[in-house]
Amino acid sequence: MYSEECLPAPLVAELQAHRQEQEAERAKAGELWQGDGWVFTDELGRQINARTDGFHWKRLLAAAGVRDARLHDARHTAATVLLELGINHRATMDVMGWSSATMANRYQHVTEPVRRSIAEQVGGHLWQREV
């Protein structure tokens, strides 16, 4: 489990707001609450059904005007963002929960910004102007 210091501050704020909403749901459900410590639950504290979760994911994407994608595709996006940010391989493995470096080949995708960054770095290294 990650500590709050290991998460982006805006995400921590969203999770704290979610916790407050969940506490209100818990109070409303009373004795019917069945929480087993899940962060995201249904209105009675139970684990969310995968089909329901997928339905809400699709609605979220549509509302945000983002192309349709599977929930699992967000994992590819997260790994690729880490690549674009230049996060080193070992740190990426830790954040993504990978025990094998080969997972990077599956989840990280070389994007145009990554290619541009490489070209700029190589150009700056090979054609560095002396001051």
Coordinates of N, CA and C in Angstrom, one line a residue, residues 60-113:
L60 N -18.2 7.5 -17.7 CA -17.2 8.5 -17.4 C -16.4 9.0 -18.6
L61 N -16.0 8.0 -19.5 CA -15.3 8.4 -20.7 C -16.1 9.2 -21.6
A62 N -17.4 8.8 -21.8 CA -18.3 9.6 -22.7 C -18.5 11.0 -22.1
A63 N -18.7 11.1 -20.9 CA -18.9 12.5 -20.3 C -17.7 13.4 -20.4
A64 N -16.5 12.7 -20.4 CA -15.3 13.5 -20.5 C -14.9 13.8 -21.9
G65 N -15.6 13.2 -22.9 CA -15.3 13.3 -24.3 C -14.1 12.6 -24.7
V66 N -13.8 11.5 -24.0 CA -12.6 10.7 -24.3 C -13.0 9.5 -25.1
R67 N -12.1 9.0 -26.0 CA -12.4 7.9 -26.8 C -12.7 6.7 -25.9
D68 N -13.6 5.8 -26.4 CA -14.0 4.6 -25.7 C -12.7 3.7 -25.5
A69 N -12.6 3.1 -24.3 CA -11.5 2.2 -24.0 C -11.9 1.3 -22.8
R70 N -11.2 0.2 -22.7 CA -11.5 -0.7 -21.6 C -10.9 -0.1 -20.3
L71 N -11.4 -0.4 -19.2 CA -10.8 0.0 -17.9 C -9.3 -0.4 -17.9
H72 N -9.0 -1.6 -18.3 CA -7.6 -2.1 -18.3 C -6.7 -1.2 -19.1
D73 N -7.2 -0.5 -20.1 CA -6.4 0.4 -21.0 C -5.8 1.5 -20.2
A74 N -6.5 1.9 -19.1 CA -5.9 2.9 -18.2 C -4.6 2.5 -17.7
R75 N -4.3 1.3 -17.5 CA -3.0 0.8 -17.0 C -1.9 1.0 -18.1
H76 N -2.3 0.9 -19.3 CA -1.3 1.2 -20.4 C -1.1 2.7 -20.4
T77 N -2.1 3.5 -20.2 CA -1.9 4.9 -20.2 C -1.0 5.3 -19.1
A78 N -1.2 4.8 -17.9 CA -0.4 5.1 -16.7 C 1.1 4.8 -17.0
A79 N 1.3 3.6 -17.5 CA 2.7 3.2 -17.8 C 3.3 4.1 -18.9
T80 N 2.6 4.5 -19.9 CA 3.1 5.3 -21.0 C 3.4 6.7 -20.4
V81 N 2.5 7.2 -19.6 CA 2.8 8.6 -19.0 C 4.1 8.5 -18.2
L82 N 4.3 7.5 -17.5 CA 5.6 7.4 -16.7 C 6.8 7.4 -17.7
L83 N 6.6 6.7 -18.9 CA 7.7 6.8 -19.9 C 7.9 8.2 -20.4
E84 N 6.8 8.9 -20.7 CA 6.8 10.2 -21.2 C 7.5 11.2 -20.2
L85 N 7.3 10.9 -19.0 CA 7.8 11.8 -17.9 C 9.3 11.5 -17.7
G86 N 9.8 10.4 -18.3 CA 11.2 10.0 -18.1 C 11.5 9.4 -16.8
I87 N 10.5 8.8 -16.2 CA 10.7 8.1 -14.9 C 11.6 6.8 -15.1
N88 N 12.6 6.6 -14.3 CA 13.5 5.5 -14.5 C 12.8 4.2 -14.4
H89 N 13.4 3.2 -15.0 CA 12.8 1.9 -15.2 C 12.4 1.2 -13.8
R90 N 13.4 1.3 -12.9 CA 13.1 0.7 -11.6 C 12.0 1.3 -10.8
A91 N 11.9 2.6 -10.9 CA 10.8 3.4 -10.2 C 9.5 3.0 -10.9
T92 N 9.5 2.9 -12.2 CA 8.3 2.6 -13.0 C 7.8 1.2 -12.6
M93 N 8.7 0.3 -12.4 CA 8.3 -1.1 -12.0 C 7.7 -1.1 -10.6
D94 N 8.2 -0.3 -9.7 CA 7.7 -0.2 -8.4 C 6.3 0.4 -8.4
V95 N 6.1 1.5 -9.1 CA 4.8 2.2 -9.1 C 3.8 1.3 -9.8
M96 N 4.1 0.6 -10.8 CA 3.2 -0.2 -11.6 C 3.0 -1.6 -10.9
G97 N 3.8 -1.9 -9.9 CA 3.7 -3.2 -9.3 C 4.2 -4.4 -10.1
W98 N 5.2 -4.1 -11.0 CA 5.7 -5.2 -11.8 C 6.9 -5.8 -11.1
S99 N 7.0 -7.1 -11.2 CA 8.2 -7.8 -10.7 C 9.1 -8.2 -11.9
S100 N 8.7 -8.0 -13.1 CA 9.5 -8.3 -14.3 C 9.6 -7.1 -15.2
A101 N 10.8 -6.8 -15.6 CA 11.0 -5.7 -16.5 C 10.3 -5.9 -17.9
T102 N 10.0 -7.1 -18.2 CA 9.4 -7.3 -19.5 C 8.0 -6.7 -19.6
M103 N 7.4 -6.4 -18.4 CA 6.1 -5.8 -18.4 C 6.1 -4.5 -19.1
A104 N 7.2 -3.8 -19.0 CA 7.3 -2.5 -19.7 C 7.0 -2.6 -21.2
N105 N 7.5 -3.7 -21.8 CA 7.3 -3.9 -23.2 C 5.8 -4.0 -23.5
R106 N 5.1 -4.6 -22.6 CA 3.7 -4.8 -22.8 C 2.8 -3.6 -22.6
Y107 N 3.2 -2.8 -21.6 CA 2.4 -1.7 -21.1 C 2.8 -0.3 -21.6
Q108 N 4.1 -0.1 -21.8 CA 4.6 1.2 -22.2 C 4.6 1.3 -23.7
H109 N 4.1 2.5 -24.2 CA 4.1 2.7 -25.7 C 4.9 3.9 -26.0
V110 N 5.8 3.8 -27.0 CA 6.6 5.0 -27.4 C 5.7 5.9 -28.2
T111 N 5.6 7.1 -27.7 CA 4.7 8.1 -28.3 C 5.5 9.2 -29.0
E112 N 4.8 10.0 -29.7 CA 5.5 11.1 -30.5 C 6.2 12.0 -29.5
P113 N 5.6 12.4 -28.4 CA 6.4 13.3 -27.4 C 7.7 12.6 -27.0

